[in-house]
Short mmCIF file of C-alpha atoms and ligand atoms in Angstrom, two decimals:
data_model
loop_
_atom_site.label_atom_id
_atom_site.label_comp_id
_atom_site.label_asym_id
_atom_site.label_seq_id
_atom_site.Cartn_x
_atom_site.Cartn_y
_atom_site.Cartn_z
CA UNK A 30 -18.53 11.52 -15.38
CA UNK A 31 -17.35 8.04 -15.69
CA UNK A 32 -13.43 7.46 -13.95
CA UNK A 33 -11.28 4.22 -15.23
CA UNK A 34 -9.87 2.81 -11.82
CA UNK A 35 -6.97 -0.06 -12.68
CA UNK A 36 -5.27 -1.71 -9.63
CA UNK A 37 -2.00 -3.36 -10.96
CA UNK A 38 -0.98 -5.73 -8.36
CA UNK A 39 1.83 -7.99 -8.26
CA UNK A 40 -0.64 -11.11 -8.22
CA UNK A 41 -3.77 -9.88 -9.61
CA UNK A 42 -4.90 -6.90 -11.22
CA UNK A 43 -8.38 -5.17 -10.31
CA UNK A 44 -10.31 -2.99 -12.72
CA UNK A 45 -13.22 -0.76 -12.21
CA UNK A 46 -15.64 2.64 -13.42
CA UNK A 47 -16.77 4.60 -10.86
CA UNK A 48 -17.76 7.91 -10.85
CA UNK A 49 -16.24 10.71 -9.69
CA UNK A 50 -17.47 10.76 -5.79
CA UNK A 51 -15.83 7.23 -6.32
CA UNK A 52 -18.93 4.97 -6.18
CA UNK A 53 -17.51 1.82 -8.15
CA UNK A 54 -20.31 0.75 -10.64
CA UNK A 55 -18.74 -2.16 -12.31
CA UNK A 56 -15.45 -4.26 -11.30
CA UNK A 57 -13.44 -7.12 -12.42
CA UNK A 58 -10.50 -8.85 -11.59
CA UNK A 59 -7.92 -11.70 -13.35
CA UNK A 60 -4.26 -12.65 -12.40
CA UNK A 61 -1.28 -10.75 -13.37
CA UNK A 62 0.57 -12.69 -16.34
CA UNK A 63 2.22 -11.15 -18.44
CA UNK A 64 1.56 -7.37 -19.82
CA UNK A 65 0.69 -7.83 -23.24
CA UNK A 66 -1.86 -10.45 -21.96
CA UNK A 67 -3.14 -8.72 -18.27
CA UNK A 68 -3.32 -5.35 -20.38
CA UNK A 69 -5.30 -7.14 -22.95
CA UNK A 70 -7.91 -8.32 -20.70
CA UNK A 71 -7.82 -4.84 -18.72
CA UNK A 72 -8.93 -3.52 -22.13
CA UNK A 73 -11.42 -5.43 -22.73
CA UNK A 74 -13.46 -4.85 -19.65
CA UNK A 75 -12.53 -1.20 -20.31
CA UNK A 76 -14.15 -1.21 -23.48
CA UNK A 77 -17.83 -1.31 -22.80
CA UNK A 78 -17.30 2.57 -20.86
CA UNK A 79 -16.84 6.02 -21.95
CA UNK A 80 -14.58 6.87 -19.50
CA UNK A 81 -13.34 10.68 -19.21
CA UNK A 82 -9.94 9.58 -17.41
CA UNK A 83 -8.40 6.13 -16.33
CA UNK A 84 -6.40 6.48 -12.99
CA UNK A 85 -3.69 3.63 -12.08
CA UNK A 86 -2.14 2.37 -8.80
CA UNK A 87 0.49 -0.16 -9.26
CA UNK A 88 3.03 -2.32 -7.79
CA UNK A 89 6.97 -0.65 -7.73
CA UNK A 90 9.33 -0.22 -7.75
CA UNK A 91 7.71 2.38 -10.47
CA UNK A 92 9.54 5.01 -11.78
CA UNK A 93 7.61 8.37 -10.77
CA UNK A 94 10.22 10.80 -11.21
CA UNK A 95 8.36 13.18 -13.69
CA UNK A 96 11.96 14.51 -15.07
CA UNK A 97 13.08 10.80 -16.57
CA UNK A 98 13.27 9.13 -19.66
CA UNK A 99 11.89 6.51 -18.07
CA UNK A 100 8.89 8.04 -16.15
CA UNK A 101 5.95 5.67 -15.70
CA UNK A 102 8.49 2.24 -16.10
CA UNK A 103 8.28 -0.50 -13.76
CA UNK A 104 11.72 -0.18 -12.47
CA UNK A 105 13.72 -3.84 -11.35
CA UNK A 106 10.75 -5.97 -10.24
CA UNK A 107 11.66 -9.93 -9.75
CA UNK A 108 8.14 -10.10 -12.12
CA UNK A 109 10.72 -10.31 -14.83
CA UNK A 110 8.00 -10.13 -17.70
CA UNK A 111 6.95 -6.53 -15.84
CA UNK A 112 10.74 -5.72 -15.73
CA UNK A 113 11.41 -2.29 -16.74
CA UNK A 114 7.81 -2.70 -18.50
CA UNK A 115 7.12 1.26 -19.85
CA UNK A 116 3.36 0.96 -18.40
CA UNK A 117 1.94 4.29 -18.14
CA UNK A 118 3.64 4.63 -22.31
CA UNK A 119 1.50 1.88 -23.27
CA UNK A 120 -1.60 3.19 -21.19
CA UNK A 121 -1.91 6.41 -22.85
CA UNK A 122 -1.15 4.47 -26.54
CA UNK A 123 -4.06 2.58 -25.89
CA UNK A 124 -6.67 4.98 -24.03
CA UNK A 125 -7.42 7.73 -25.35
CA UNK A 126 -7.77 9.54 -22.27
CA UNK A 127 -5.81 11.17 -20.01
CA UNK A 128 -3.75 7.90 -17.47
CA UNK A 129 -2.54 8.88 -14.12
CA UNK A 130 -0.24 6.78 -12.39
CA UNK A 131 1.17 6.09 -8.70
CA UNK A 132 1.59 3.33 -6.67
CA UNK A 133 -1.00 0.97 -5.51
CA UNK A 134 0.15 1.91 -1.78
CA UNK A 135 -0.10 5.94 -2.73
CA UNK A 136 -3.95 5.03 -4.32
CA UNK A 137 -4.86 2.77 -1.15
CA UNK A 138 -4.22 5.64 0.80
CA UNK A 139 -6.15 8.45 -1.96
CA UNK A 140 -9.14 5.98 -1.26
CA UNK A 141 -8.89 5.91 2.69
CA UNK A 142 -7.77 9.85 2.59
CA UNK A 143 -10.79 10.83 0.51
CA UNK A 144 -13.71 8.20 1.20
CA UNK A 145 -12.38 5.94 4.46
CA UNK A 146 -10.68 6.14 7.57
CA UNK A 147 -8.86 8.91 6.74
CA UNK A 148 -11.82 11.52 5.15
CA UNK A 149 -12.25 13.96 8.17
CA UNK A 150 -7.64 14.18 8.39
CA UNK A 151 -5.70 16.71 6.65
CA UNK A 152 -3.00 14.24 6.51
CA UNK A 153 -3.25 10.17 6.27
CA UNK A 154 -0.71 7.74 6.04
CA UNK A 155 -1.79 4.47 4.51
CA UNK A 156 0.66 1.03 5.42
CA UNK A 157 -0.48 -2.06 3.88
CA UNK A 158 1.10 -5.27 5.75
CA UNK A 159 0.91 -8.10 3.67
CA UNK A 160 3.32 -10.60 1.02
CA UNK A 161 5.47 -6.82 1.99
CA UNK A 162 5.20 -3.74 3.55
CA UNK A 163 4.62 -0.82 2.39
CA UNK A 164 3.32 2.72 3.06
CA UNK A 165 2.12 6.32 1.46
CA UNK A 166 1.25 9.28 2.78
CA UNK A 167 -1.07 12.22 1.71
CA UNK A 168 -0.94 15.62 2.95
CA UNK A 169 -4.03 17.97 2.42
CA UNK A 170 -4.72 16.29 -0.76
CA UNK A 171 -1.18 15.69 -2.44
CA UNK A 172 0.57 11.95 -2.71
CA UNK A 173 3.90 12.48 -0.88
CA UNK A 174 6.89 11.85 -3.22
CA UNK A 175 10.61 12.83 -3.56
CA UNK A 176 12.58 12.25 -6.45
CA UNK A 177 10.68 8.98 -6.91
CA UNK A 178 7.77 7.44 -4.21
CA UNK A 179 9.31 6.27 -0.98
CA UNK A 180 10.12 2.67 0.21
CA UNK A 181 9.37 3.20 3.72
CA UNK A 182 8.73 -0.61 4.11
CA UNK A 183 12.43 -0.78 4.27
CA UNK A 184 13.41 1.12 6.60
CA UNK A 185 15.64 -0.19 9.37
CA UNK A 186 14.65 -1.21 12.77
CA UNK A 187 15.73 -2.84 15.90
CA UNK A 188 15.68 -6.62 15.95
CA UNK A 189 13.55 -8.50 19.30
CA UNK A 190 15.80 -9.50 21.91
CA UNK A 191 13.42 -12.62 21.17
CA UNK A 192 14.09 -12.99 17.39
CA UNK A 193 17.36 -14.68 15.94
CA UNK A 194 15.76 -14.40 12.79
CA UNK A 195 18.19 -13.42 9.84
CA UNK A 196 15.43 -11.56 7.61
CA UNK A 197 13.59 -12.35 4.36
CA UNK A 198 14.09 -8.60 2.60
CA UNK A 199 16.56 -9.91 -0.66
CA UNK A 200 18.03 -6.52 -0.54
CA UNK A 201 18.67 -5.75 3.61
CA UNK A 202 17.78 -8.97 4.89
CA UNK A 203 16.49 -7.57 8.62
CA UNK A 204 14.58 -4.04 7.72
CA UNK A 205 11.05 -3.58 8.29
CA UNK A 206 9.29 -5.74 5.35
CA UNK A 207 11.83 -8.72 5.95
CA UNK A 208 11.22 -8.58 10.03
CA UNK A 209 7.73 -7.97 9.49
CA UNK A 210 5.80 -8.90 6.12
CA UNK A 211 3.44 -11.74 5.96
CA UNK A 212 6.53 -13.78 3.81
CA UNK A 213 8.69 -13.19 6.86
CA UNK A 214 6.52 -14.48 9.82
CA UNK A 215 6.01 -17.17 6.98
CA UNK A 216 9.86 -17.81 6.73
CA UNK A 217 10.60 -16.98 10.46
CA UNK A 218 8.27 -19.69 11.58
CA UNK A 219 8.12 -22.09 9.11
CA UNK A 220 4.25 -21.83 8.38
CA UNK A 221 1.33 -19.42 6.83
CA UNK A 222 0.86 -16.34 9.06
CA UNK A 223 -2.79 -17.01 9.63
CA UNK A 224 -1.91 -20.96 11.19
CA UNK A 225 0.16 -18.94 13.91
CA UNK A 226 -2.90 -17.19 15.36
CA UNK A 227 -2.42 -19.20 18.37
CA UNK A 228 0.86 -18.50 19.25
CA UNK A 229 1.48 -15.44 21.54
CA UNK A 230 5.18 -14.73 21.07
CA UNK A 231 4.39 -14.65 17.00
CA UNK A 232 2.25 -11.14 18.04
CA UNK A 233 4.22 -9.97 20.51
CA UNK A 234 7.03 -9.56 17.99
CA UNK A 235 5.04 -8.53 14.87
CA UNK A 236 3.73 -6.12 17.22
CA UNK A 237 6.92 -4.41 18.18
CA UNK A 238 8.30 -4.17 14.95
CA UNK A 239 4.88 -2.41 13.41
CA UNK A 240 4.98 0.43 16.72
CA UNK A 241 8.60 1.17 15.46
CA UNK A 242 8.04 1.55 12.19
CA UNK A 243 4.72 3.34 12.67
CA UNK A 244 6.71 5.58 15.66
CA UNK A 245 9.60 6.18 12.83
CA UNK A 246 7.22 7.30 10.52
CA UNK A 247 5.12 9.71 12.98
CA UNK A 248 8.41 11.61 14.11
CA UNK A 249 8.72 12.22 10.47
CA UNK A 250 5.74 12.97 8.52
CA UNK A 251 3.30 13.43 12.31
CA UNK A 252 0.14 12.19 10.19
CA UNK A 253 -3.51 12.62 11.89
CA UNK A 254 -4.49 9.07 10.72
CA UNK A 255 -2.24 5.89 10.49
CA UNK A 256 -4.52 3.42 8.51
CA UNK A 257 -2.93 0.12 8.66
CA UNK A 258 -4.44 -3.04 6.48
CA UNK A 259 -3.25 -6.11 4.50
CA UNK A 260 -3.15 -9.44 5.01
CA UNK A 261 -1.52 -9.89 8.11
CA UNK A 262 -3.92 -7.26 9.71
CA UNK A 263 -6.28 -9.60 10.02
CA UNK A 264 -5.31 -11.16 13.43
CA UNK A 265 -7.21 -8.08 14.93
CA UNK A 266 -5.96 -8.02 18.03
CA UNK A 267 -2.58 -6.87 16.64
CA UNK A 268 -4.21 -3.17 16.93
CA UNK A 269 -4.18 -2.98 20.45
CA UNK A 270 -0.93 -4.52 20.74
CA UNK A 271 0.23 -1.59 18.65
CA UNK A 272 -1.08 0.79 19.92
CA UNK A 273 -0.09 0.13 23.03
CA UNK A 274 4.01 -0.65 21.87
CA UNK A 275 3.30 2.55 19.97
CA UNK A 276 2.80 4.93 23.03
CA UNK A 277 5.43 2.74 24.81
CA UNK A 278 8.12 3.40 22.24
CA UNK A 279 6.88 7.37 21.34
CA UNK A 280 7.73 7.91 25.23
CA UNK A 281 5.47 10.77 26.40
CA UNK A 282 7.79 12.81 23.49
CA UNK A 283 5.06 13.69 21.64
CA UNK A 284 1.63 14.47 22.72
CA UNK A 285 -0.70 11.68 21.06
CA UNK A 286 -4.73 12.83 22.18
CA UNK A 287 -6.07 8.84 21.36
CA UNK A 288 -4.19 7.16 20.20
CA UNK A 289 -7.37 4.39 19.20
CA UNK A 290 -8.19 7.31 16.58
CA UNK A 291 -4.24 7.30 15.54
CA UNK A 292 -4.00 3.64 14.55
CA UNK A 293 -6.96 2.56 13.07
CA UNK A 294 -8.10 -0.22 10.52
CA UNK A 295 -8.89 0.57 6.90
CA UNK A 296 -12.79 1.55 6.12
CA UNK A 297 -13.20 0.23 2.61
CA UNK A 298 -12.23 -3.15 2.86
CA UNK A 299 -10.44 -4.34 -0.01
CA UNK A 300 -11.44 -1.11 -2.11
CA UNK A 301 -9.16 1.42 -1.38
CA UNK A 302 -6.35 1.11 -4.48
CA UNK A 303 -9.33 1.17 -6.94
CA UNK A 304 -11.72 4.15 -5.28
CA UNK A 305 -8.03 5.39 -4.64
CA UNK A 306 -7.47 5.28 -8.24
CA UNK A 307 -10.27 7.48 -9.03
CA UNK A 308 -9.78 9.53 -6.75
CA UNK A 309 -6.66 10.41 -8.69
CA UNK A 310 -8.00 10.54 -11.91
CA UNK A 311 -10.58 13.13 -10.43
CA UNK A 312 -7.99 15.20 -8.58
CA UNK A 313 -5.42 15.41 -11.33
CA UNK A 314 -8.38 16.33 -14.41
CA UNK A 315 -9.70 19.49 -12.13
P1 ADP B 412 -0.62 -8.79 -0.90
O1 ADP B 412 0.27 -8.14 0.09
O2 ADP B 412 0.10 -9.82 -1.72
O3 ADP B 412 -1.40 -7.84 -1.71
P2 ADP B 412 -2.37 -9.52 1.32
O4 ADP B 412 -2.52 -8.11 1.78
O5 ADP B 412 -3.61 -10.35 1.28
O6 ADP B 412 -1.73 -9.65 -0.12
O7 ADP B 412 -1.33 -10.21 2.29
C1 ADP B 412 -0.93 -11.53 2.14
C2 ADP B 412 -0.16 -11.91 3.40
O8 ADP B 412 -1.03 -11.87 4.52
C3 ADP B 412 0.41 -13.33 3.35
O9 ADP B 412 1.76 -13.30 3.79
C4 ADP B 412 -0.46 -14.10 4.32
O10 ADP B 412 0.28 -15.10 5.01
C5 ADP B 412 -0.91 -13.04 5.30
N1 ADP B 412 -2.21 -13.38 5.88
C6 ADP B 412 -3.35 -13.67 5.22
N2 ADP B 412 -4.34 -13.98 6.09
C7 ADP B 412 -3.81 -13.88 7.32
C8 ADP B 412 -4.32 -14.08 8.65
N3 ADP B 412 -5.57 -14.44 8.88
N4 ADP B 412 -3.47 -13.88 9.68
C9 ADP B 412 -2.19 -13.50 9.47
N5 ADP B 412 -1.66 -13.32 8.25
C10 ADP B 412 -2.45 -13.50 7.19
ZN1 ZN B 413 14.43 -4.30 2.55
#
């Protein structure tokens, strides 16, 4: 059975067949432009398959509230070409083939849940740390969602005695993504995240907020895995630092058995939207 995996990002969009134990067999990827054009090209590397389904992950705010008009929209995105764009609509107009959609956050964490870091857990959570934050969480197979997917990248945290830093989030200035994000160690310091490596104090902090939003998140949902990647993720040695603010912060209030096992990097490098995106193509056909 050949799956249609599509990765909408906000900067580039990734494309791939697998099948449906979510081996990738052939993969592209272009910049986002506009729809009409970024679809177009989507298409045409779509077009040499016979795909059974075609299973999407892509950037929000996305409507996902099954019970709206609007179900499937990309809701108030600065991308103002994407604005309001009625994606999964245009999807199923041009595949014939059943399209399931979620976030690209909810399908990195379908991929790590099902084929990574996260296959032996009943429950993952998936946080990507990158240009934002964000995270999703899977339960014994099922995407978590309310009304719509969560923003849990903007929650609200407490600020380092260290940091006078006013916040880079548009919306809240100081929550999680604009204390935290690649864009705010970016804005907070004046240079690219990955020039800082050097600099103690930049860790420290991006350390301290990531425990508290990762603590804030385990008193709520208590997943078995916390699979953290993205861009920032890459100074390595911010997992011990983590980990270790992590058990600080949780306090001996809940029992944590390793908590190396608990906060752990991603296993499919930068795969896990796409195999995540079959994964939900597979899941949702059954
Ligand atoms: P996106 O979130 O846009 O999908 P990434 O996950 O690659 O993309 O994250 C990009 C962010 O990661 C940027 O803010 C960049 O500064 C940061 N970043 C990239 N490489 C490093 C590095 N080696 N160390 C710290 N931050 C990095
Ligand atoms: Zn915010």
């Amino acid at each position: 059975m050949l799956i249609g995996a599509m990765e909408a990002g906000g900067t580039k969009f990734v494309c791939a067949v697998g099948d449906e134990n979510g081996n990738i067999l052939q993969k592209t990827s272009f910049p986002t432009v506009s729809p009409e054009d970024t679809l177009a090209s989507a298409k045409q590397f779509f077009s040499s398959f016979k795909m059974e389904a075609l299973g999407v992950g892509t950037f929000g705010p996305v409507d996902l509230n099954k019970n709206s008009k609007t179900y499937g929209s990309i809701l108030n995105t600065p991308k103002t070409k994407w604005r309001y764009y009625p994606l999964l609509e245009k999807l199923q107009s041009e595949y014939n083939i059943p399209v399931y959609l979620d976030t690209d956050v909810n399908t990195a964490c379908l991929g790590e849940y099902y084929y990574g870091a996260g296959k032996h857990a009943e429950s993952c959570l998936y946080m990507t740390v990158g240009t934002g934050i964000g995270a999703g969480f899977v339960g014994e197979g099922k995407v978590f969602q309310g009304k719509n997917h969560p923003e849990m990248g903007h929650m609200l945290l407490k600020q380092h005695l260290n940091d006078t830093f006013v916040g880079s989030c548009p919306s809240h200035r100081s929550c999680f993504e604009g204390l935290a994000s690649g864009t705010a160690i970016e804005k907070r310091y004046g240079r690219k995240a990955n020039l800082l490596t050097h600099l103690d104090e930049v860790w420290e902090i991006e350390a301290y907020y990531l425990a508290q939003g990762l603590m804030n998140i385990y008193v709520i949902l208590s997943p078995e895995k916390m699979v953290i990647g993205g861009g920032v993720m890459k100074q390595e040695r911010l997992y011990a630092m983590v980990r270790e603010q992590f058990m600080k912060l949780l306090n001996d209030y809940l029992e944590v058995n390793d908590v190396d096992e608990l906060i752990v990097p991603p296993k499919l490098d930068d795969e896990q939207a796409v195999k995540g995106a079959i994964a939900l193509a597979v899941k949702n056909k059954r």
